[in-house]
CSV table of C-alpha atoms and ligand atoms in Angstrom, one decimal:
chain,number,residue,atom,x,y,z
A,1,UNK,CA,-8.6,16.7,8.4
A,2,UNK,CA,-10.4,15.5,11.4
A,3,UNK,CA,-8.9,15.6,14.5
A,4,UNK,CA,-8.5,11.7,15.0
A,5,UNK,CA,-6.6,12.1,11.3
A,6,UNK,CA,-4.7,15.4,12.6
A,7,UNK,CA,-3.4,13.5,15.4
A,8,UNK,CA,-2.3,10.8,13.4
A,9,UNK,CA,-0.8,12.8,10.4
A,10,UNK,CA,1.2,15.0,13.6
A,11,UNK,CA,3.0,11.4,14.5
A,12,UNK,CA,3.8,10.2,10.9
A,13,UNK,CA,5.7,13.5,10.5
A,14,UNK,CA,8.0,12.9,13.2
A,15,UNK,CA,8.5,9.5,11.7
A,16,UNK,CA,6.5,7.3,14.5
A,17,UNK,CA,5.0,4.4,14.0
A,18,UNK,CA,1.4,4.4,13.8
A,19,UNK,CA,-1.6,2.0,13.7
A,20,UNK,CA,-4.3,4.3,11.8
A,21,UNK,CA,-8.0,3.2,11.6
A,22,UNK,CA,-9.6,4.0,8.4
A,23,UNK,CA,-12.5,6.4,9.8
A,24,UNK,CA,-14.0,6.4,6.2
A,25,UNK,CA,-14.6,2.8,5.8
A,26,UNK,CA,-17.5,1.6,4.4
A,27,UNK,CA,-19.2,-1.8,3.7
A,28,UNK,CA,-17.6,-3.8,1.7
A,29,UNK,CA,-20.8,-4.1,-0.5
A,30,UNK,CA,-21.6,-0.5,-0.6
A,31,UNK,CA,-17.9,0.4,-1.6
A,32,UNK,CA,-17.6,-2.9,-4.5
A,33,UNK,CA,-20.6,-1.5,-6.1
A,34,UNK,CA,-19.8,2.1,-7.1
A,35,UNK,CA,-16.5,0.9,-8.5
A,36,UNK,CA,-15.6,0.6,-12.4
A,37,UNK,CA,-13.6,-2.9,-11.7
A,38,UNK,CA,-16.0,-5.8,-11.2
A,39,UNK,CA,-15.6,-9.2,-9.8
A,40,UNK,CA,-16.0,-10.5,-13.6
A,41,UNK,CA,-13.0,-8.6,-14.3
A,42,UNK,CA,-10.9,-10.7,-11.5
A,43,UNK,CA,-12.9,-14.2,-13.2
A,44,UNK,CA,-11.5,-12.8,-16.9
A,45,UNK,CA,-8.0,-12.4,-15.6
A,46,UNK,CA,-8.0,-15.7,-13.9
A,47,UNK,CA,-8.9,-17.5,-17.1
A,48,UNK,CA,-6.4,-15.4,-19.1
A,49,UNK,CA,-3.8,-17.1,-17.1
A,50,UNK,CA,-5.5,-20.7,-17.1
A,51,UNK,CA,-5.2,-20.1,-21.0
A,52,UNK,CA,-1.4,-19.5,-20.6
A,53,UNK,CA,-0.9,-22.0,-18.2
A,54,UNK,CA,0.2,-24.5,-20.8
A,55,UNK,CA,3.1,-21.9,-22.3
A,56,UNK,CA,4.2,-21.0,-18.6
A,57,UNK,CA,4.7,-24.7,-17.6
A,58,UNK,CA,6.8,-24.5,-21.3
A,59,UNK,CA,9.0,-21.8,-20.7
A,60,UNK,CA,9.5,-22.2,-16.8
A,61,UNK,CA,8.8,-25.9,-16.0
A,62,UNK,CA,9.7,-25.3,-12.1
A,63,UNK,CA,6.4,-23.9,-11.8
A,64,UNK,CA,4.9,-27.2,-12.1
A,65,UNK,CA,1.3,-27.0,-13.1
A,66,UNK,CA,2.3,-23.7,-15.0
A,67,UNK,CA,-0.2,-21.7,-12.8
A,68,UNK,CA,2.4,-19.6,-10.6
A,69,UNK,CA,1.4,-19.7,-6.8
A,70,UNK,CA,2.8,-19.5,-3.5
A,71,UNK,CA,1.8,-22.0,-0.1
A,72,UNK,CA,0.1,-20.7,2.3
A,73,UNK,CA,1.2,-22.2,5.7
A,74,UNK,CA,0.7,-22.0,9.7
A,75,UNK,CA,3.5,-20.1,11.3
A,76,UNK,CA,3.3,-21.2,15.4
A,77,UNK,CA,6.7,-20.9,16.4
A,78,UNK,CA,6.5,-17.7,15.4
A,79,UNK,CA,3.7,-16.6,16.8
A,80,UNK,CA,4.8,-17.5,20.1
A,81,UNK,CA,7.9,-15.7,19.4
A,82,UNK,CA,6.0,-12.2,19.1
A,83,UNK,CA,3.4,-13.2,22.1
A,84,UNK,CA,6.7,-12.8,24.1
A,85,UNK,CA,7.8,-10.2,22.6
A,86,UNK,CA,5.1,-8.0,22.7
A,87,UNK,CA,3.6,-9.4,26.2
A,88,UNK,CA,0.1,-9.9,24.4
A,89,UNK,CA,-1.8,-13.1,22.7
A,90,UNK,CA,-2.8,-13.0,19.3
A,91,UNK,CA,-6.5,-14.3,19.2
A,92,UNK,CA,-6.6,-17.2,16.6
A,93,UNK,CA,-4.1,-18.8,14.3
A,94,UNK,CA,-1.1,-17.3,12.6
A,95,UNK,CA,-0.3,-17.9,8.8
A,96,UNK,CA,2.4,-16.5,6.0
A,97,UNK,CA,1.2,-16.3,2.9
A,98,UNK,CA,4.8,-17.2,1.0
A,99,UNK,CA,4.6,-14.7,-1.9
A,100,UNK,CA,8.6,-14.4,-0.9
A,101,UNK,CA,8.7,-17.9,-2.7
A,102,UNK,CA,6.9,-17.3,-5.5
A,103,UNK,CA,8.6,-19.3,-8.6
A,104,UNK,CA,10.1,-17.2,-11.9
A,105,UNK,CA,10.8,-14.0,-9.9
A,106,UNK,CA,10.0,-14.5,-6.2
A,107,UNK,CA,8.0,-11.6,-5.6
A,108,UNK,CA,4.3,-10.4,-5.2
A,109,UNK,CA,4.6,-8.4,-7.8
A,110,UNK,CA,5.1,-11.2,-10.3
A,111,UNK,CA,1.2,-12.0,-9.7
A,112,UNK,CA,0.7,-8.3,-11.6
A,113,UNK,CA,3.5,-7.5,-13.7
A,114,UNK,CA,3.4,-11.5,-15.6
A,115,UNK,CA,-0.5,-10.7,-16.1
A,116,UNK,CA,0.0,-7.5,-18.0
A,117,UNK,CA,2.7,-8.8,-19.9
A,118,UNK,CA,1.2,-12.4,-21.1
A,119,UNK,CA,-2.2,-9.7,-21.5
A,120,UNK,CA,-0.1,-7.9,-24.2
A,121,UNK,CA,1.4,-10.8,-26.0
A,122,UNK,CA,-2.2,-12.5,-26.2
A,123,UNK,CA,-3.4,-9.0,-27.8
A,124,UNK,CA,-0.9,-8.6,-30.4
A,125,UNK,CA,-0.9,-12.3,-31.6
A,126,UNK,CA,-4.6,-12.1,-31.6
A,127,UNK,CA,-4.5,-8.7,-33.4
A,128,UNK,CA,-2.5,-10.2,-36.0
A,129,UNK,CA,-4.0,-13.4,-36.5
A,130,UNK,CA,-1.2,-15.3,-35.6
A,131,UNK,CA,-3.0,-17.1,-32.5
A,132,UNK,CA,-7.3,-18.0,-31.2
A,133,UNK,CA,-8.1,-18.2,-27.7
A,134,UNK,CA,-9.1,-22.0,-28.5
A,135,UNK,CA,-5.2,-22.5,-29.5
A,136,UNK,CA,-2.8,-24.3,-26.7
A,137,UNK,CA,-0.7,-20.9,-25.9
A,138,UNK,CA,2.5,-23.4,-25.9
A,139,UNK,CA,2.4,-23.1,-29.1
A,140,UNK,CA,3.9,-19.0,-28.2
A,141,UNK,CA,7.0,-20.3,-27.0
A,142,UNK,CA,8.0,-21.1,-30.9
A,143,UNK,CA,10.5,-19.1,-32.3
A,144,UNK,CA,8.0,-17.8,-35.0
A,145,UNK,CA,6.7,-15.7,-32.1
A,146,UNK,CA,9.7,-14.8,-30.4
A,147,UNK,CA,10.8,-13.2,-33.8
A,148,UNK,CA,7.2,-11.8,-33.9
A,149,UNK,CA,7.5,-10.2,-30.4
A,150,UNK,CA,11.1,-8.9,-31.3
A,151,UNK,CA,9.6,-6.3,-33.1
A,152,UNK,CA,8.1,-4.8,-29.7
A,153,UNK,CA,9.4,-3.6,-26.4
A,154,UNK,CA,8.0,-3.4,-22.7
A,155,UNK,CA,9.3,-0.5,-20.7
A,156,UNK,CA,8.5,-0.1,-17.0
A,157,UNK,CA,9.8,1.9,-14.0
A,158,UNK,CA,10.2,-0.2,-10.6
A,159,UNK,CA,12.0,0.0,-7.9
A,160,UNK,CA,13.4,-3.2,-8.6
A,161,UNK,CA,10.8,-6.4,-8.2
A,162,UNK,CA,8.3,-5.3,-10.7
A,163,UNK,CA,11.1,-4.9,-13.1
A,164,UNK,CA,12.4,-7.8,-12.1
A,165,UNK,CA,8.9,-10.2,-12.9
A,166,UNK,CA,8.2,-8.3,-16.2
A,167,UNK,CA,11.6,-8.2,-17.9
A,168,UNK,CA,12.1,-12.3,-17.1
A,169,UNK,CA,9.1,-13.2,-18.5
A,170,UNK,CA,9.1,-10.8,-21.2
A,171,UNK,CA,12.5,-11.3,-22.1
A,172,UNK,CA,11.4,-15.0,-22.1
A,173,UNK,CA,8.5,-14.4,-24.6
A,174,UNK,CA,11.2,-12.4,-27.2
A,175,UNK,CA,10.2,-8.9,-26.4
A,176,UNK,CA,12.5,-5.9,-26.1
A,177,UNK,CA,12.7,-4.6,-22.5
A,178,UNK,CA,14.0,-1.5,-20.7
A,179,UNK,CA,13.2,-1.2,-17.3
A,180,UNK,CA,13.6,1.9,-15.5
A,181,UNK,CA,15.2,1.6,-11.8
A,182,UNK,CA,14.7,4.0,-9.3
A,183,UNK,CA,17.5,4.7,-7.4
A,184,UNK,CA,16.4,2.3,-4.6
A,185,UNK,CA,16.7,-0.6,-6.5
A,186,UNK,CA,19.4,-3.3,-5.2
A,187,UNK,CA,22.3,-4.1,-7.0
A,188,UNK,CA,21.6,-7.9,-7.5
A,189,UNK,CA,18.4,-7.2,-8.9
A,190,UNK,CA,19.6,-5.2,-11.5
A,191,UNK,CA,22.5,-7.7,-12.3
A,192,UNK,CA,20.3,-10.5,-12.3
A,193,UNK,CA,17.9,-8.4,-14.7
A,194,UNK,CA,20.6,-7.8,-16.9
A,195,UNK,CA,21.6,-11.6,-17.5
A,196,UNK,CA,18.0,-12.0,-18.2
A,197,UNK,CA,18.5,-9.8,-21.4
A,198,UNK,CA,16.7,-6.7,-20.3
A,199,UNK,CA,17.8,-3.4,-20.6
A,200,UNK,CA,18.4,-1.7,-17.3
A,201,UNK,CA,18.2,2.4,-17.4
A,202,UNK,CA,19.5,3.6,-13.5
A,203,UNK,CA,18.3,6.6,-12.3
A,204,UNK,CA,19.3,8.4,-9.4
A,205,UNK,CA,16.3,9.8,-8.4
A,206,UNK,CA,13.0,8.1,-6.3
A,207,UNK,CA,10.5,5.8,-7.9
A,208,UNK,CA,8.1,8.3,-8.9
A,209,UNK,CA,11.0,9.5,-11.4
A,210,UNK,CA,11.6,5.9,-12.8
A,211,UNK,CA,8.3,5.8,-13.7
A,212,UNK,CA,7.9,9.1,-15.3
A,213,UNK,CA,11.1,8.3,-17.3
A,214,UNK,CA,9.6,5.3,-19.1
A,215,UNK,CA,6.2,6.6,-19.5
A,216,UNK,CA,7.8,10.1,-21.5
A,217,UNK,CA,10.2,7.4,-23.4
A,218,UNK,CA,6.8,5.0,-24.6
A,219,UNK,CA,5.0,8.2,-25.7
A,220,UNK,CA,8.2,8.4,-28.7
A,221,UNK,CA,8.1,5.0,-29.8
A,222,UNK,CA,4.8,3.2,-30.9
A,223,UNK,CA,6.2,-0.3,-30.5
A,224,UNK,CA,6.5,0.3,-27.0
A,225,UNK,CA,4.2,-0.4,-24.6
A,226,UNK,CA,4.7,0.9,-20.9
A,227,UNK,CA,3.3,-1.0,-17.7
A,228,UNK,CA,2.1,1.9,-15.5
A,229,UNK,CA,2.5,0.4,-11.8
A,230,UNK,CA,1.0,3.7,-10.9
A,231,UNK,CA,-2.2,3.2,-12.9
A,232,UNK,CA,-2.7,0.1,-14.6
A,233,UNK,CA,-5.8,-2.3,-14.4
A,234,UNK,CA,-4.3,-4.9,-15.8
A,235,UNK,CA,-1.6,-4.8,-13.1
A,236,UNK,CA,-4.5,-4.5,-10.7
A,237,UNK,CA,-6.6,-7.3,-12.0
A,238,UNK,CA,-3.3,-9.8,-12.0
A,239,UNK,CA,-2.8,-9.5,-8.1
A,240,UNK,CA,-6.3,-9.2,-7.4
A,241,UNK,CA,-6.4,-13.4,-8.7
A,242,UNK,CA,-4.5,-14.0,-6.0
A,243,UNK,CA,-7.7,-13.8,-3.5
A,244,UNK,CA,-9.9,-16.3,-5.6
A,245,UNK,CA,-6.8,-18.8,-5.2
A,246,UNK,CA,-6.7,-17.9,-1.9
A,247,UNK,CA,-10.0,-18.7,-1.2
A,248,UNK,CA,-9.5,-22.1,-2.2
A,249,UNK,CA,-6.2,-22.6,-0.2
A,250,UNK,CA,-8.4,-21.8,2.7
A,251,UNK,CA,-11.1,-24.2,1.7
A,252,UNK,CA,-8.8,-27.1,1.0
A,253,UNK,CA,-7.4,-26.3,4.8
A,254,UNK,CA,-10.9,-26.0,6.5
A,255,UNK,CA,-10.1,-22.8,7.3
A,256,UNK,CA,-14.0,-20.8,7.6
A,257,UNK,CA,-14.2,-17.3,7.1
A,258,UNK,CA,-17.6,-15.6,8.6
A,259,UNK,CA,-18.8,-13.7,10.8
A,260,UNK,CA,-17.5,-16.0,13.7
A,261,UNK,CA,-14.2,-16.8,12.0
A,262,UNK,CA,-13.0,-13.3,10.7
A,263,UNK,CA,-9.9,-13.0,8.5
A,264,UNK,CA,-6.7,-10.5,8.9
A,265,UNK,CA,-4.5,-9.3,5.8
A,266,UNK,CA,-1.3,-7.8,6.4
A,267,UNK,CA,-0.4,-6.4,3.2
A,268,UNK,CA,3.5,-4.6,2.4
A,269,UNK,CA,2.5,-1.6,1.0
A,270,UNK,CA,4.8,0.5,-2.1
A,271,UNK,CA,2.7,1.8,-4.6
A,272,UNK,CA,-0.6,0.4,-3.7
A,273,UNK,CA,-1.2,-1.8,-6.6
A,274,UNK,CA,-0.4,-5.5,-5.0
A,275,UNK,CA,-1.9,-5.1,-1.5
A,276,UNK,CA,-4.5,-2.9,-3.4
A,277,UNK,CA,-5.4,-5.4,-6.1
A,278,UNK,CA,-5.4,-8.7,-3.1
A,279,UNK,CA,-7.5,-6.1,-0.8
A,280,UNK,CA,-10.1,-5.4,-3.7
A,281,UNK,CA,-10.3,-9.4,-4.3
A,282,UNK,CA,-10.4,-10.2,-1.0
A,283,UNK,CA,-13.6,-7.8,0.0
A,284,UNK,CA,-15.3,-9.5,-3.3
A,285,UNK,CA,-15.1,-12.8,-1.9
A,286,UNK,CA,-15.4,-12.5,2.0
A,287,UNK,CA,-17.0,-9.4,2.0
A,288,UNK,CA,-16.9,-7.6,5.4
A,289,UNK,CA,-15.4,-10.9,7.2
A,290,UNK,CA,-12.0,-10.0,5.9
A,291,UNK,CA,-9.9,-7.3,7.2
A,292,UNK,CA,-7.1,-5.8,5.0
A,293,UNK,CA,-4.4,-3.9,6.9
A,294,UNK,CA,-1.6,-1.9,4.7
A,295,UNK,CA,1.6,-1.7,5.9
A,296,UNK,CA,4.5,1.0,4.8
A,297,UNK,CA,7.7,2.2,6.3
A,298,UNK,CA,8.0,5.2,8.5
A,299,UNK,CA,10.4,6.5,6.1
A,300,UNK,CA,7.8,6.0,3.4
A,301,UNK,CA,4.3,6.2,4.3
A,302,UNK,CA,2.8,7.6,0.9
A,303,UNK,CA,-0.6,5.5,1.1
A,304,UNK,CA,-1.6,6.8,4.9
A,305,UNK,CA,-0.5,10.7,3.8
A,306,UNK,CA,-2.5,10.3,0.8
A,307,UNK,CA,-5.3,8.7,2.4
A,308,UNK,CA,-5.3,11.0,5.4
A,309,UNK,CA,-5.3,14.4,3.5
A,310,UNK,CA,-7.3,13.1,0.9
A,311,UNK,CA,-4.8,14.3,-1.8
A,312,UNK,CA,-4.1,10.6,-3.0
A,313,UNK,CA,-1.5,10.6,-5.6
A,314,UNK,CA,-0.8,14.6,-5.3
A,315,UNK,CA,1.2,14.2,-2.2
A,316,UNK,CA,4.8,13.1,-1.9
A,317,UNK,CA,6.3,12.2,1.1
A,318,UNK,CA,8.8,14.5,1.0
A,319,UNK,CA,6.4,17.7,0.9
A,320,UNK,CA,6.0,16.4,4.3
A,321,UNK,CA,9.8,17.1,5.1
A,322,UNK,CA,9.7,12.8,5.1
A,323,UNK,CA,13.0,11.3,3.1
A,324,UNK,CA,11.3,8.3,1.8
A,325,UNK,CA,14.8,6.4,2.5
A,326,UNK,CA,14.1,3.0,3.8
A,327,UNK,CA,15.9,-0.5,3.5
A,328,UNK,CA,12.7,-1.7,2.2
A,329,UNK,CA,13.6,-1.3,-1.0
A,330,UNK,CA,10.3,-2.3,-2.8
A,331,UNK,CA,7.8,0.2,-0.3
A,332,UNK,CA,10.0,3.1,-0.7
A,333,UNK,CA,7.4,4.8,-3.0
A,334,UNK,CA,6.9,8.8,-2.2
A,335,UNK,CA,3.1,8.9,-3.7
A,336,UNK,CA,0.6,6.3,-4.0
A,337,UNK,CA,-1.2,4.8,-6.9
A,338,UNK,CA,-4.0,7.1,-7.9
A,339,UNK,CA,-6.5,4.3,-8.9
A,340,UNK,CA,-5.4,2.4,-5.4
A,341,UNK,CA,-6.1,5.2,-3.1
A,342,UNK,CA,-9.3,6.0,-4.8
A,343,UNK,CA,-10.5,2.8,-4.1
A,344,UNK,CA,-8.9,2.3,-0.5
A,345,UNK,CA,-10.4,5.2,0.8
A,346,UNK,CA,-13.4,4.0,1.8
A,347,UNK,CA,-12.4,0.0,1.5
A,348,UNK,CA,-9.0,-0.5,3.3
A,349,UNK,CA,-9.5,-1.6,7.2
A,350,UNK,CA,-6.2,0.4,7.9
A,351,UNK,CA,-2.7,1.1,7.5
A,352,UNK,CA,0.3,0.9,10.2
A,353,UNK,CA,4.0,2.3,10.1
A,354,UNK,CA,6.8,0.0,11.0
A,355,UNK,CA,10.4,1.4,11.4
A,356,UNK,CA,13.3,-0.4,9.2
A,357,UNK,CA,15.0,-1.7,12.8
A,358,UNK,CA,12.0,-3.9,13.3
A,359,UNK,CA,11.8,-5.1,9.4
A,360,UNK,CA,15.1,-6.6,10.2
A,361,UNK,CA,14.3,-8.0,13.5
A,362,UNK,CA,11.4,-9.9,12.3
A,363,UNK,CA,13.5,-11.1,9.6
A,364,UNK,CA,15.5,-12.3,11.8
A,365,UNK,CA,13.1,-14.0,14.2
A,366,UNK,CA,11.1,-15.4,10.9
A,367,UNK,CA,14.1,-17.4,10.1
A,368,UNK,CA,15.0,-18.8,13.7
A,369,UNK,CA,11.7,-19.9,14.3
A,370,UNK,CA,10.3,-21.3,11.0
A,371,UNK,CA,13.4,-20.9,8.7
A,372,UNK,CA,12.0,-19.2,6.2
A,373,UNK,CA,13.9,-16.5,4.2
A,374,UNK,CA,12.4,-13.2,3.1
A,375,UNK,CA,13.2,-9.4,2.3
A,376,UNK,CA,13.3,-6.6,4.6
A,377,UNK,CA,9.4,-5.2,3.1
A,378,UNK,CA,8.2,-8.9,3.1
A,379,UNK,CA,8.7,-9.0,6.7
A,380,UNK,CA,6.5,-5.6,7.4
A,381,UNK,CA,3.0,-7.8,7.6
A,382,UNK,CA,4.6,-9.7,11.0
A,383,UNK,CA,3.6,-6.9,13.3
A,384,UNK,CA,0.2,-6.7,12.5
A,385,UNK,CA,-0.9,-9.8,14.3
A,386,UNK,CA,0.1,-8.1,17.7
A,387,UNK,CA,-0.8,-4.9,16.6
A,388,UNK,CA,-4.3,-4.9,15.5
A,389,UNK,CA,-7.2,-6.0,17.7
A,390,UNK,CA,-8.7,-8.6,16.1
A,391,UNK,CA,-11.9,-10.9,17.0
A,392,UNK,CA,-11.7,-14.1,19.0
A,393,UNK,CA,-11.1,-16.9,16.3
A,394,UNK,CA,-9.6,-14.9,14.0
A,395,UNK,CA,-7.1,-16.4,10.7
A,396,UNK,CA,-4.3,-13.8,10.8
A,397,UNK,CA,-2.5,-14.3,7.4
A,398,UNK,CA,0.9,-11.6,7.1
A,399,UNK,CA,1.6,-11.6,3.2
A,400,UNK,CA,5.1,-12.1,2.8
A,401,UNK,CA,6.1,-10.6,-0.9
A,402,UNK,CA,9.6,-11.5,-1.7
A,403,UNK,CA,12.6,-13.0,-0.9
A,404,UNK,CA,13.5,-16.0,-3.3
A,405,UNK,CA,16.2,-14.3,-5.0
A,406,UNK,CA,17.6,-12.8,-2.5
A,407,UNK,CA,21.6,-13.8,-2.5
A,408,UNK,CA,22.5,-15.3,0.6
A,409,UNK,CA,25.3,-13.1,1.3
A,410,UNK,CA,23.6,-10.2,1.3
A,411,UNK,CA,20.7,-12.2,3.5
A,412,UNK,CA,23.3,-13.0,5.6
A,413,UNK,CA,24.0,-9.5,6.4
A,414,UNK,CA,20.5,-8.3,7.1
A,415,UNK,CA,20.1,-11.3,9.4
A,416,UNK,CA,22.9,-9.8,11.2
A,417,UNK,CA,21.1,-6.6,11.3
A,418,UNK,CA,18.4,-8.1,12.9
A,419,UNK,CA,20.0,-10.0,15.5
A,420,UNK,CA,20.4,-8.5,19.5
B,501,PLP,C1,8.8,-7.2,-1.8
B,501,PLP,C2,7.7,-6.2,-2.1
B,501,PLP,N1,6.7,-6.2,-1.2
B,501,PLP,C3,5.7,-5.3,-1.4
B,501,PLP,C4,5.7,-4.5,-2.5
B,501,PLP,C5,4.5,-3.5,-2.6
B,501,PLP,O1,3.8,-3.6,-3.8
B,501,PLP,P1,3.1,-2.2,-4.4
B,501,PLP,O2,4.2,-1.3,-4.8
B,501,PLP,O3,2.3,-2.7,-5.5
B,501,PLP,O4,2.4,-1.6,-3.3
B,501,PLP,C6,6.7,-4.5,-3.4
B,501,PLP,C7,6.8,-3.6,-4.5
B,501,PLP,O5,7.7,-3.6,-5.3
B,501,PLP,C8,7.8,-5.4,-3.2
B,501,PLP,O6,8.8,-5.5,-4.0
């Protein structure tokens, strides 16, 4: 370790934030090319779910269109809220991306986890010659296919979102689903898992656990297929199409993005694989003119110890005498995806630290000054604005990943939390 990453590494052991500069980054284009995923691969996935757009608008008509997106929209009120708070300006416009408000599970990680899942349907109907890529997929909603996908189950580990997007929609499509829940995950989102017809294993051990638990059960049963959140493409590729619509949300708001105009990310960070995926689709289309800044708990900063001793996934947080015990239920991840460190290495701008206190304080702030509701990890991206240096006319969008679902009871509560 350097000594700029020694010093760095000394403060996220004693649990301070930190705003860490990735020393190793290189350009965008230099990085894009040596990599096995190509921008094709983000165009393939993005007509994957055009094709299924018919069955989603079947099966979930309050998405509309059937294409399942979230508004991007200017947050001023609270952006003057941090100015004061923090005693500095933020150069340029503020924006939430409102992931939190996605429809069918209200997460970012519905972007991934539907993918993989309407991926595997397509491949068995296509392996069995029940459907054509010319077909309108509505026609999967029949109960001729929910018998057919009966005979097969899904199994993933989550720590509680993930699970939550894959068993609805899979659940929805007639599969068998068992999702394993680290102990992390919240009550309601188990519950509400539950009345969706999935199975719902509870273990009490940390994410990486979860995970391991439905991988060793998929390896006994050949009808199962496991969604590996800690090394999956396809999970990958699904958030990833999130930056091509992006773009065009940008477009339609004449919002330029060069090398006059430059563009900030603020990305939650768990396992890697959402603000990974965005990230790697984000460098594709704006190149260096976009910035991507990861953001984790104190508690659990598995991408910045991974990316600062260069052991990616073979560190845990806790060989760093760190508990990885945060409120932020859906970052509390002790190692990072191996396939998202490997490529944020050299691509990611940077990563920051944010204790839980202040999750709950920008909550709190988010919904006094532009009433909008979201969970303690979605709030994480708010700092970022006053924390990173950022060019004169710079677009400073904070990703805000869940939140929908959330009961208002227990939002209630965490408002309180955040309040003076
Ligand atoms: C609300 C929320 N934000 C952010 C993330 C981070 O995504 P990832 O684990 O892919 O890094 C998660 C993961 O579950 C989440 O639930």
């Amino acid at each position: 370790m350097d000594e700029y990453n020694q010093k760095i590494f000394n403060e996220v052991v004693k649990l301070k934030p930190v705003l860490w500069q990735n020393p190793k980054k290189e350009s965008s284009d230099k990085v894009l090319a040596a990599l096995d995923i190509k921008f094709a691969d983000i165009k393939e996935a993005e007509e994957r779910l055009k094709r299924f757009a018919p069955l989603i608008k079947k099966l979930f008509p309050e998405t509309g269109d059937g294409i399942i997106e979230s508004p991007l929209v200017e947050i001023p009120a609270m952006k003057r809220e941090l100015e004061k708070t923090a005693g500095r300006k933020i150069k340029g416009q503020l924006y939430l991306k409102c992931d939190s408000h996605l429809k069918i599970a209200g997460s970012i990680k519905a972007r991934g986890g539907i993918y993989e899942v309407l991926k595997q349907a397509e491949k068995l109907a296509l392996e069995n010659g029940l459907l054509s890529v010319h077909d309108d997929y509505a026609k999967l909603a029949g109960e001729k296919f929910k018998k057919f996908f009966s005979q097969y189950k899904i199994v993933v580990g989550s720590t509680g979102n993930l699970g939550l997007s894959i068993g609805t929609m899979a659940t929805a499509l007639g599969f068998k689903v068992t999702v394993h829940m680290s102990r992390d995950a919240k009550e309601w989102k188990k519950k509400l898992l539950r009345s969706r017809g999935a199975e719902v294993v509870e273990h009490s051990e940390d994410y990486g656990k979860a995970v391991e638990e439905g991988r060793k059960q998929c390896q006994e049963d050949p009808r199962a297929y496991f969604i590996d959140d800690e090394n999956s493409r396809d999970l990958f590729l699904g958030y990833s199409v999130a930056a091509l619509r992006l773009a065009e949300r940008l477009k339609e708001k004449g919002i330029v993005v060069d090398g006059d105009n430059p563009l900030y990310v603020y990305l939650p960070c768990g396992v890697g694989g959402a603000p990974g995926g965005i990230t790697f689709g984000l460098k594709h289309v704006f190149r260096d003119y976009v910035h991507c800044y990861f953001v984790e708990p104190t508690h659990s900063p598995s991408m910045l110890l991974g990316l600062l001793t260069g052991k990616y996934n073979r560190i845990h947080v806790n060989d760093c005498g760190i508990d990885n015990v945060t409120e932020a239920d859906g970052l509390a991840v002790g190692s990072p995806s191996a396939l998202v460190s490997a490529m944020a290495d050299k691509l990611v701008d940077g990563i920051y630290t944010i204790e839980d206190s202040k999750l709950f304080r920008l909550l709190a702030v988010l919904k006094d000054t532009e009433n909008i509701k979201v969970e303690p990890s979605a709030a994480a991206g708010l700092l970022g604005p006053v924390i990173v240096d950022s060019g004169e006319n710079a677009a400073h969008i904070c990703w805000a990943t869940g939140g929908l679902l959330l009961p208002d009871e227990i939002y209630r509560d965490m408002y309180a939390k955040g309040k003076p």
